[in-house]
Short mmCIF file of N, CA and C in Angstrom, two decimals:
data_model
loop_
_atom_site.label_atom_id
_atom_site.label_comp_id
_atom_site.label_asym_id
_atom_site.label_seq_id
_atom_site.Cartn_x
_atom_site.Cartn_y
_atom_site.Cartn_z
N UNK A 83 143.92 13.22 105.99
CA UNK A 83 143.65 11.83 105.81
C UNK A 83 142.41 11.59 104.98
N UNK A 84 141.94 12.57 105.22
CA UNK A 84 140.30 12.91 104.42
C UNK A 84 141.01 12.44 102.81
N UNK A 85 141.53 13.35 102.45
CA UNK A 85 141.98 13.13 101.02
C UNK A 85 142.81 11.73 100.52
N UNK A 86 143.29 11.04 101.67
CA UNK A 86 143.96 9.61 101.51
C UNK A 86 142.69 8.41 100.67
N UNK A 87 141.95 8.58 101.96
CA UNK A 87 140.55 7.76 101.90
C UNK A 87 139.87 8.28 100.47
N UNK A 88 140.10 9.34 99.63
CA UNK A 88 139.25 9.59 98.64
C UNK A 88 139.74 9.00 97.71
N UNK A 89 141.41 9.10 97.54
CA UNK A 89 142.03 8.17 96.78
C UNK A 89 142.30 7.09 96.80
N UNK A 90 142.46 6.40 97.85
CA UNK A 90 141.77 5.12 98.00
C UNK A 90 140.43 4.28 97.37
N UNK A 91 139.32 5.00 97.87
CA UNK A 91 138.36 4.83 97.01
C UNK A 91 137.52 5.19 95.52
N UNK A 92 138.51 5.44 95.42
CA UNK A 92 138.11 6.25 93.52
C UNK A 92 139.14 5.23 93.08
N UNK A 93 140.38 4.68 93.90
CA UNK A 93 141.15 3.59 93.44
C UNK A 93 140.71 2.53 93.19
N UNK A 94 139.76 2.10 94.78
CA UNK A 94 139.12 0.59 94.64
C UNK A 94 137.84 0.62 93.82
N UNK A 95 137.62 2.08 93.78
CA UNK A 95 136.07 1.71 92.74
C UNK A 95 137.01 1.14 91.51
N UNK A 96 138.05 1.87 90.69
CA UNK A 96 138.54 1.37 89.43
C UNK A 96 138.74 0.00 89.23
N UNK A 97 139.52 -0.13 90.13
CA UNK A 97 139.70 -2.01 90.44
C UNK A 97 138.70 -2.77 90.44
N UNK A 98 137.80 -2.11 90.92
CA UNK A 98 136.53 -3.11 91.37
C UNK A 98 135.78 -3.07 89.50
N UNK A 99 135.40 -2.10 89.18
CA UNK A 99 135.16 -1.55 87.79
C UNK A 99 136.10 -2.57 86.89
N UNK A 100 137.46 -2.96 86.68
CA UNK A 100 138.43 -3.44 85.93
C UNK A 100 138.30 -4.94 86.30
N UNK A 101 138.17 -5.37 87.32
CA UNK A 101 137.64 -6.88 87.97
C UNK A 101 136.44 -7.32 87.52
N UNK A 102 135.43 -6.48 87.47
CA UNK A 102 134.22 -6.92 86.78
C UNK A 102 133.68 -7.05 85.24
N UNK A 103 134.87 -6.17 84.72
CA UNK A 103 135.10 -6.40 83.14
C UNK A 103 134.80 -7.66 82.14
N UNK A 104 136.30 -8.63 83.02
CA UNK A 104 136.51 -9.70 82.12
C UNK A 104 135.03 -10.68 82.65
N UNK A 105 134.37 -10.51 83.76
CA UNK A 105 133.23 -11.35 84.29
C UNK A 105 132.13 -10.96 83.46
N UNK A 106 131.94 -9.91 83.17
CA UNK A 106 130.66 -9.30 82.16
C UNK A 106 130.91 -9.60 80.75
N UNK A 107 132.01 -9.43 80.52
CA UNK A 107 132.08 -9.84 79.20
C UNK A 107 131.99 -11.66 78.85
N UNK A 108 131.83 -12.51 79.60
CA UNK A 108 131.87 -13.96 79.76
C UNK A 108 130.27 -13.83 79.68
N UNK A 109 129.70 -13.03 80.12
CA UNK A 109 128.07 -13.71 80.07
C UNK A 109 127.36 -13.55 78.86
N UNK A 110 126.66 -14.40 78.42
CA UNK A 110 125.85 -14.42 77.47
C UNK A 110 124.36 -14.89 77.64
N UNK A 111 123.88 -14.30 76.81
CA UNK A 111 122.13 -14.39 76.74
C UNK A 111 121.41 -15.56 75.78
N UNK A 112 121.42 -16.40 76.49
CA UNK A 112 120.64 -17.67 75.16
C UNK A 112 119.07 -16.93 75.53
N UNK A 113 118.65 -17.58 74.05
CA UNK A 113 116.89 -17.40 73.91
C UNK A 113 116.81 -18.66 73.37
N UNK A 114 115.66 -19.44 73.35
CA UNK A 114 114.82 -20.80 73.15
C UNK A 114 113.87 -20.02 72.11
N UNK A 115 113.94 -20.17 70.84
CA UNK A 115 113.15 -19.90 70.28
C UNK A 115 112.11 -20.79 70.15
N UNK A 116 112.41 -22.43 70.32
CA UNK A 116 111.09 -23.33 70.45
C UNK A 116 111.46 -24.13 69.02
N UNK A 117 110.56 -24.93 68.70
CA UNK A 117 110.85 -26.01 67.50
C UNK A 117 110.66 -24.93 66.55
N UNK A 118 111.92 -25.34 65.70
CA UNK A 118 112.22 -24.64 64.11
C UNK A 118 111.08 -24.91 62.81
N UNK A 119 110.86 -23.82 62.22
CA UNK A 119 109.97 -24.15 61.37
C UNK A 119 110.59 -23.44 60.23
N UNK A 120 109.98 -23.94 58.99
CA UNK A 120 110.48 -22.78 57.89
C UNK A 120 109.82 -21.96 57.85
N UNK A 121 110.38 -20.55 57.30
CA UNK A 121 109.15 -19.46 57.03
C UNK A 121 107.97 -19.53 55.94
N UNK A 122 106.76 -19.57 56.07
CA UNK A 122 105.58 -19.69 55.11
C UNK A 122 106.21 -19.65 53.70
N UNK A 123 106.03 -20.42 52.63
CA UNK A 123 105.92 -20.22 51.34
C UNK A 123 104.95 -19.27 51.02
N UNK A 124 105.44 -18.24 50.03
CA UNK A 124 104.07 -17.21 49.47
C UNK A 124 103.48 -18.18 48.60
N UNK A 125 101.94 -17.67 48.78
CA UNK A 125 100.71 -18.30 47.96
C UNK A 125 99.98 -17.03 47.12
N UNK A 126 99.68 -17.25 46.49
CA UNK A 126 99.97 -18.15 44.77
C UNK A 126 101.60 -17.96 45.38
N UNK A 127 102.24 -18.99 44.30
CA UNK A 127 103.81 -18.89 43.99
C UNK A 127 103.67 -18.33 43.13
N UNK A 128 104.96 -17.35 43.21
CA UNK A 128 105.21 -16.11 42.36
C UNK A 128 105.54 -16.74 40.66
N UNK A 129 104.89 -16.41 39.93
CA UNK A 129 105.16 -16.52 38.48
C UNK A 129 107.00 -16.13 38.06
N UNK A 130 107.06 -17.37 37.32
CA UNK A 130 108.67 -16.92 36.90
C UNK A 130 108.54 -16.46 35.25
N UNK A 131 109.22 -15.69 35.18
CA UNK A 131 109.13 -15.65 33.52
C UNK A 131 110.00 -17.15 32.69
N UNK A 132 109.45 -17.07 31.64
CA UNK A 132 109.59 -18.41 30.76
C UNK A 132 110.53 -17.53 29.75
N UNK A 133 111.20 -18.57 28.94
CA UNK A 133 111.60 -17.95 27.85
C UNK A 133 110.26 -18.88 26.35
N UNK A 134 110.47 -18.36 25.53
CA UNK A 134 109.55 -18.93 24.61
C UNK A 134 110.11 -19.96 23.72
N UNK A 135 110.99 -20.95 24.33
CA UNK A 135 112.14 -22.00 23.66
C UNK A 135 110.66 -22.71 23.59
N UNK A 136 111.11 -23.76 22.46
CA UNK A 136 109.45 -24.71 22.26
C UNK A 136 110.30 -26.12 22.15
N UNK A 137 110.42 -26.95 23.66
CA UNK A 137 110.54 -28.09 23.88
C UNK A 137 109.63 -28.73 24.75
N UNK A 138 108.45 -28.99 24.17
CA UNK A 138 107.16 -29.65 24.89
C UNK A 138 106.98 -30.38 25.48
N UNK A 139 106.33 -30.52 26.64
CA UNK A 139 106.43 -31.28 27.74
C UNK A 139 104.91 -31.94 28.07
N UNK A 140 104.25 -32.89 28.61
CA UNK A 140 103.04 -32.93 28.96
C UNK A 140 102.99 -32.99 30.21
N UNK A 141 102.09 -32.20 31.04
CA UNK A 141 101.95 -31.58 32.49
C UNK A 141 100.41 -32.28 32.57
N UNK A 142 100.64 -32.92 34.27
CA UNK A 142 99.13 -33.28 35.23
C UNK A 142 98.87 -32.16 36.16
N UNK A 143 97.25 -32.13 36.38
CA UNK A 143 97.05 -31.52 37.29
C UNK A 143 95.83 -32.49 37.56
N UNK A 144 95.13 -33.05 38.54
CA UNK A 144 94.28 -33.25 39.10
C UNK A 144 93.66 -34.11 38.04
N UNK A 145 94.72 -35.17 37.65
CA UNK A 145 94.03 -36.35 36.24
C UNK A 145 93.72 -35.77 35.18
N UNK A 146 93.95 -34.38 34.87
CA UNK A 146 94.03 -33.53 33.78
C UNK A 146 95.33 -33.81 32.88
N UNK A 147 95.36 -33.86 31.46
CA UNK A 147 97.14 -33.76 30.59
C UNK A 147 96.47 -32.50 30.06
N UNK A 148 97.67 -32.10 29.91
CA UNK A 148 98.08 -30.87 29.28
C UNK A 148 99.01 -30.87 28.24
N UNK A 149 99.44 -30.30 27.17
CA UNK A 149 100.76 -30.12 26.63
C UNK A 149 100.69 -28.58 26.87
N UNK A 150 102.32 -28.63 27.28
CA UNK A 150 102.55 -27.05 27.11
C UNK A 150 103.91 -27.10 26.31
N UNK A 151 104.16 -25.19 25.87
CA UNK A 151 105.44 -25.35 25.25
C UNK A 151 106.73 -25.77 25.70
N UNK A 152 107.02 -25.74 26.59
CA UNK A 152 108.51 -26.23 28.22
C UNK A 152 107.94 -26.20 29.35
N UNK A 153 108.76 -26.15 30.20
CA UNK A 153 108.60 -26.97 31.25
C UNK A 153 108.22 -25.97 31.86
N UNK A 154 109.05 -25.14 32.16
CA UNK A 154 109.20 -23.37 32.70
C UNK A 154 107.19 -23.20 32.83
N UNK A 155 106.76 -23.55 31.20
CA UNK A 155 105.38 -22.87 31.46
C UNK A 155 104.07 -23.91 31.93
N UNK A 156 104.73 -25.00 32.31
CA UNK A 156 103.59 -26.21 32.40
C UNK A 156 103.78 -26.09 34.31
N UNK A 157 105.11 -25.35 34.70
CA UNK A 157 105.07 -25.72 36.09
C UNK A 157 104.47 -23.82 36.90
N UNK A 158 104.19 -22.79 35.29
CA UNK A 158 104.01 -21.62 35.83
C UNK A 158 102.09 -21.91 36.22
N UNK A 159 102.11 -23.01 35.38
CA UNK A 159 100.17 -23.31 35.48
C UNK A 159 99.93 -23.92 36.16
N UNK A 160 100.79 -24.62 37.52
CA UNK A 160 100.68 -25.41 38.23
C UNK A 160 100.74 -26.57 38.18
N UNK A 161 101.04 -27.19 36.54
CA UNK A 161 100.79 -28.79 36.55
C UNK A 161 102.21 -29.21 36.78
N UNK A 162 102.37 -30.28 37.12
CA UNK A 162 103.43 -31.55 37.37
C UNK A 162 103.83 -32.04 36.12
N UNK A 163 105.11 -32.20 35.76
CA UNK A 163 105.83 -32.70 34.17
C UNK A 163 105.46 -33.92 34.47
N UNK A 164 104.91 -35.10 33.14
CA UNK A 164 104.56 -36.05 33.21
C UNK A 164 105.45 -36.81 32.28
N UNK A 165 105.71 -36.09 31.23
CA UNK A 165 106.41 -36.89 30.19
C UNK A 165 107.09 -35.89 29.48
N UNK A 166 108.22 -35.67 28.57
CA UNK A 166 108.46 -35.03 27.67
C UNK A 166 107.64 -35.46 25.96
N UNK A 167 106.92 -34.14 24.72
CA UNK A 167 106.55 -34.50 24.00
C UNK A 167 105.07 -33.91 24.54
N UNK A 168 104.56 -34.23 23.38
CA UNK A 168 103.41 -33.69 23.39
C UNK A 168 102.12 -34.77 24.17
N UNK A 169 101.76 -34.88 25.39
CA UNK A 169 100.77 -35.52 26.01
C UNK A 169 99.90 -36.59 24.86
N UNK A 170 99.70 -37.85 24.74
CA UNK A 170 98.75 -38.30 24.36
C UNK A 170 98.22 -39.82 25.27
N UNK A 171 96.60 -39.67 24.78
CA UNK A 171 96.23 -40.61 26.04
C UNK A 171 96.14 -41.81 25.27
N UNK A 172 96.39 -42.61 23.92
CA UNK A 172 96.86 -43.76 23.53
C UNK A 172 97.59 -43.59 22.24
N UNK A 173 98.39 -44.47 22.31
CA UNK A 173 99.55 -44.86 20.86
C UNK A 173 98.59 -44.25 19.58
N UNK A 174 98.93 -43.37 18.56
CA UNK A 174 98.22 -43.35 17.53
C UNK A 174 98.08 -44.80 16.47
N UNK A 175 97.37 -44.75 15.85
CA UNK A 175 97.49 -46.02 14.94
C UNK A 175 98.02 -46.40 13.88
N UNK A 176 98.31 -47.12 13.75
CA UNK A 176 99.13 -47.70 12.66
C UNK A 176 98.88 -47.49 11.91
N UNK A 177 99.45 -46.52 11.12
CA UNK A 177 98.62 -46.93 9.50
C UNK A 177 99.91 -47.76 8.31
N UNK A 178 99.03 -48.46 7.30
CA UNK A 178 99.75 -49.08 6.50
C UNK A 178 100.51 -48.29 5.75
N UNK A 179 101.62 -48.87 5.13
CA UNK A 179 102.08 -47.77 4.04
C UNK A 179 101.89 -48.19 2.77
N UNK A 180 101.77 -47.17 2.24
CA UNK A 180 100.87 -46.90 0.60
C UNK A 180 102.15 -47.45 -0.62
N UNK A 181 101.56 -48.48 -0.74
CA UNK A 181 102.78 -48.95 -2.30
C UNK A 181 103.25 -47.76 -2.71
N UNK A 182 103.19 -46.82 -3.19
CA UNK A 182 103.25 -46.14 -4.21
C UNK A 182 104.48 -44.97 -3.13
N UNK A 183 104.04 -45.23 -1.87
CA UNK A 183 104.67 -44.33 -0.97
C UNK A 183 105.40 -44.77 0.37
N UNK A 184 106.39 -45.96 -0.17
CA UNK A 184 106.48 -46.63 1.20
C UNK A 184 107.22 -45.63 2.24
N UNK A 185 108.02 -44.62 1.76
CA UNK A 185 108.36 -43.78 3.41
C UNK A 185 107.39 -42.66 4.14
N UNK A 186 105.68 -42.53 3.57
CA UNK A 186 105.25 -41.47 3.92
C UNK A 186 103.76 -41.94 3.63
N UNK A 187 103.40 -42.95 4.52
CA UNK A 187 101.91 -43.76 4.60
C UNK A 187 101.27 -42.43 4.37
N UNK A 188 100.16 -42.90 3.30
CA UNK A 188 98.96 -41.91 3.49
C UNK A 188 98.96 -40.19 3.24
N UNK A 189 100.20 -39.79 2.18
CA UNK A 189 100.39 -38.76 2.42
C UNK A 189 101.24 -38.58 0.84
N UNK A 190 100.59 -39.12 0.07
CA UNK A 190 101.18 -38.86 -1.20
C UNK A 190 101.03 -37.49 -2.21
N UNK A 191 102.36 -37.19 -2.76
CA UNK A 191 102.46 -36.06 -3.10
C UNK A 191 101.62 -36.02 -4.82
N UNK A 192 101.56 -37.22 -5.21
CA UNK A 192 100.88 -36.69 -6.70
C UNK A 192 99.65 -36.52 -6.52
N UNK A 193 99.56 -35.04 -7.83
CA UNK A 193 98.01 -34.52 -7.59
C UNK A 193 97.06 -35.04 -8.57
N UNK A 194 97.84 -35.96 -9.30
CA UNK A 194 96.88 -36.93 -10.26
C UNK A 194 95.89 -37.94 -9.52
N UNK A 195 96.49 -38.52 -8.34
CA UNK A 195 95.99 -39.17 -7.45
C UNK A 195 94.50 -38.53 -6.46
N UNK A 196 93.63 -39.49 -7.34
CA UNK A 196 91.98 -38.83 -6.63
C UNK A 196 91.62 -38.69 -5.65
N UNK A 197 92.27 -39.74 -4.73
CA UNK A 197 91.93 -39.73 -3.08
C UNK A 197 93.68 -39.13 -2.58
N UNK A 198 93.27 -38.53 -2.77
CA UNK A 198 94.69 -37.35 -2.65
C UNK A 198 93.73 -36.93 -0.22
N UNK A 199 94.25 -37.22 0.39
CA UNK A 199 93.78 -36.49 1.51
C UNK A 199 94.24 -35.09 1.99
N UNK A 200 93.37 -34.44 2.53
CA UNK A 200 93.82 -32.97 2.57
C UNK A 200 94.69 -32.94 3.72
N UNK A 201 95.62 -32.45 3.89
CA UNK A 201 97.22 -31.69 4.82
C UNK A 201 96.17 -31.41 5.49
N UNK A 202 96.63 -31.81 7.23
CA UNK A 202 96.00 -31.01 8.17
C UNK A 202 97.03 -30.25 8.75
N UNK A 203 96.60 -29.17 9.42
CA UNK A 203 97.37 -27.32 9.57
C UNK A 203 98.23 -28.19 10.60
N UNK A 204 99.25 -28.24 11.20
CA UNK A 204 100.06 -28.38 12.66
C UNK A 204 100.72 -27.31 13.32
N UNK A 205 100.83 -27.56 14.03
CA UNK A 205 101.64 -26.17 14.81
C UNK A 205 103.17 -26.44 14.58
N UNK A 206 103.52 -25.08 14.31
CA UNK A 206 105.07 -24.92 13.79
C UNK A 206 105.96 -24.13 14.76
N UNK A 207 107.00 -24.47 14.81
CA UNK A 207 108.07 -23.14 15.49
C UNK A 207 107.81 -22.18 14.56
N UNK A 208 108.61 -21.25 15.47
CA UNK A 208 109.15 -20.23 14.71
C UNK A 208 110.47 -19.82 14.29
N UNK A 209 110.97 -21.42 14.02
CA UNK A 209 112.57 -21.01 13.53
C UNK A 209 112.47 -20.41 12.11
N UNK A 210 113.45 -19.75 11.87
CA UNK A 210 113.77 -19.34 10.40
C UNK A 210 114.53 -19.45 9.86
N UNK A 211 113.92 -20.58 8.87
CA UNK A 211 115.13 -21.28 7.75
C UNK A 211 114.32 -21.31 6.76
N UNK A 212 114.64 -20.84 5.66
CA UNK A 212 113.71 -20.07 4.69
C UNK A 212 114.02 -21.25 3.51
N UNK A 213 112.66 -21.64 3.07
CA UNK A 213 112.62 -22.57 1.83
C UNK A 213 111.60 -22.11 0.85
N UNK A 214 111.51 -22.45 -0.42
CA UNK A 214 111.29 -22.27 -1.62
C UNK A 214 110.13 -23.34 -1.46
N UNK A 215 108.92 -23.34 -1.93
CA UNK A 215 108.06 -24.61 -2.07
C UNK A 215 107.21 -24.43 -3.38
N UNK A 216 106.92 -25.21 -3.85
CA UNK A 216 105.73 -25.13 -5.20
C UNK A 216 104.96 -26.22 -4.93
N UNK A 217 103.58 -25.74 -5.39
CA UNK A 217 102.43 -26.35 -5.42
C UNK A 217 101.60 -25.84 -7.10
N UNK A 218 101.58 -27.16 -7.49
CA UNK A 218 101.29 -26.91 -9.37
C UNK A 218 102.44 -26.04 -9.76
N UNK A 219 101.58 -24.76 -10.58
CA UNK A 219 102.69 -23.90 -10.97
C UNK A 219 102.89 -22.56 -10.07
N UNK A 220 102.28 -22.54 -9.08
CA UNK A 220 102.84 -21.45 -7.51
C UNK A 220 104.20 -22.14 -7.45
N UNK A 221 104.84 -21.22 -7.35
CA UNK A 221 106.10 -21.15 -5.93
C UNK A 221 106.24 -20.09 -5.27
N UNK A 222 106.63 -20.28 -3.70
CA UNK A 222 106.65 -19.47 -2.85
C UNK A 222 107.31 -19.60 -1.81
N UNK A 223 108.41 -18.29 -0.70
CA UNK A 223 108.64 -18.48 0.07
C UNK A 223 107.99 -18.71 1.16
N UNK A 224 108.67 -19.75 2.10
CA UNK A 224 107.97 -19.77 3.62
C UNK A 224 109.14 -19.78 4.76
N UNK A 225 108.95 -19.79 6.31
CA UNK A 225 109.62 -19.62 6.93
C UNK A 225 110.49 -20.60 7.43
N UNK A 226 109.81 -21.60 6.94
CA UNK A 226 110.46 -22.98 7.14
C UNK A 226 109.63 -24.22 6.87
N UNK A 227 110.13 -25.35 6.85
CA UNK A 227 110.13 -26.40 6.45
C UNK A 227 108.16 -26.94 6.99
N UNK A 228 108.04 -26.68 7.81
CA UNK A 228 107.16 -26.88 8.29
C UNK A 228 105.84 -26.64 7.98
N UNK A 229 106.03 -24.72 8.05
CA UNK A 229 104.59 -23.95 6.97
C UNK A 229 104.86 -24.43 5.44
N UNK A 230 105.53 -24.67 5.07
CA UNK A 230 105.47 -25.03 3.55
C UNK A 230 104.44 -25.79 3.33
N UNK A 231 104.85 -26.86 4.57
CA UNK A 231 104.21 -28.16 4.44
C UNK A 231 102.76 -28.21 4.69
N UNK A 232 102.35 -27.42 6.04
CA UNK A 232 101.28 -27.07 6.37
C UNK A 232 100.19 -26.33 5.38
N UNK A 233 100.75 -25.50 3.87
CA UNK A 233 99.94 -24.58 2.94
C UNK A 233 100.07 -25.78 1.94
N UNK A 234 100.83 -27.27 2.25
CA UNK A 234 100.57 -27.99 1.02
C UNK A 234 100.82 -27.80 -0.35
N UNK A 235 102.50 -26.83 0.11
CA UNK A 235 103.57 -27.29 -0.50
C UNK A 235 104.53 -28.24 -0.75
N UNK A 236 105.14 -28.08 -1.91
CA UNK A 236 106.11 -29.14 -1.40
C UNK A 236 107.80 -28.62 -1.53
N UNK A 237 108.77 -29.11 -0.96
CA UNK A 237 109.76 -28.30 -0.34
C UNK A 237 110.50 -28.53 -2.05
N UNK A 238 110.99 -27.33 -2.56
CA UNK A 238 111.92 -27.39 -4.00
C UNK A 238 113.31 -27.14 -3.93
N UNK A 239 113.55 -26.03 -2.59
CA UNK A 239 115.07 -25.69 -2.88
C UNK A 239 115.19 -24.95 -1.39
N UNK A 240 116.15 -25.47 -0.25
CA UNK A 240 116.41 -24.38 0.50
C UNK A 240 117.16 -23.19 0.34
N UNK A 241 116.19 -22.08 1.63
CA UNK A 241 116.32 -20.67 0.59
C UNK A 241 115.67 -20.31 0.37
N UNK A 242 115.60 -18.74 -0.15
CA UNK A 242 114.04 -18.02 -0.59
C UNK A 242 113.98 -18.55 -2.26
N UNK A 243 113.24 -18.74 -3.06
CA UNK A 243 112.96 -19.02 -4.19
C UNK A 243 113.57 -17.65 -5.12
N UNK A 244 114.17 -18.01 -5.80
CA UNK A 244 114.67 -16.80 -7.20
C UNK A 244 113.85 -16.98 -8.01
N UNK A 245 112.80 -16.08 -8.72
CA UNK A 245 112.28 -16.05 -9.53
C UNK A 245 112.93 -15.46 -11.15
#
């Protein structure tokens, strides 16, 4: 009978074992993590690379303007986009236009003319579209429309110049 009772109980342990299964597997463990926060932003913010596209933007920082080349690099310096274009703090002025030059006030090309004013340098892309310019009897290539203008040339033929 000894051996009845053993199988018996190696029986009811299983049962008991197989009964408690589907009950253990029903329980679950909540945790309260507490009010949600986001995780810290890294400081400095990580620098993004820019590409070197030149569509200018004017950026604030702390009642400061800035112009930078895009946006990419006005927000890698920390400033805030304020405007597209190059930042200025009033309207430039009017100037009249010159009889002699009504589409290009103040900026006449003959060199007979005594108060001739000197070309100031501007900043240029660096696209390349290649023009021909002469000044007196120079001609010369430049990279574009722009430096021609800036060495106070004047534009003759797009294209490199054939001599």
């Amino acid at each position: 009978m000894t051996a009845i009772n053993t199988k018996c109980s190696v029986g009811s342990k299983r049962f008991a074992l197989l009964a408690l299964i589907p009950l253990l597997s029903a329980c679950t463990v909540e945790v309260d993590p507490g009010p949600s926060r986001p995780p810290p932003r890294p400081w400095p913010p990580q620098q993004q690379m820019c590409t070197m596209e030149y569509a200018p933007v004017c950026g604030e920082r702390g009642g400061r303007l800035q112009t930078f080349g895009n946006a990419c690099q006005a927000r890698n310096s920390g400033f805030m986009i304020v405007g597209r274009g190059e930042c200025r703090r009033a309207p430039p002025p009017f100037a009249r236009p010159d009889p002699d030059r009504p589409g290009r006030p103040g900026w006449p090309d003959r060199p007979d003319k005594p108060d001739r004013p000197e070309r100031p340098g501007g900043i240029c892309t660096r696209e390349y579209a290649p023009v021909c310019g002469q000044r007196g009897r120079q001609t010369q290539t430049f990279p574009n429309p722009c430096e021609a203008g800036n060495a106070g040339f004047r534009i003759i033929s797009g294209g490199e110049c054939r001599f």
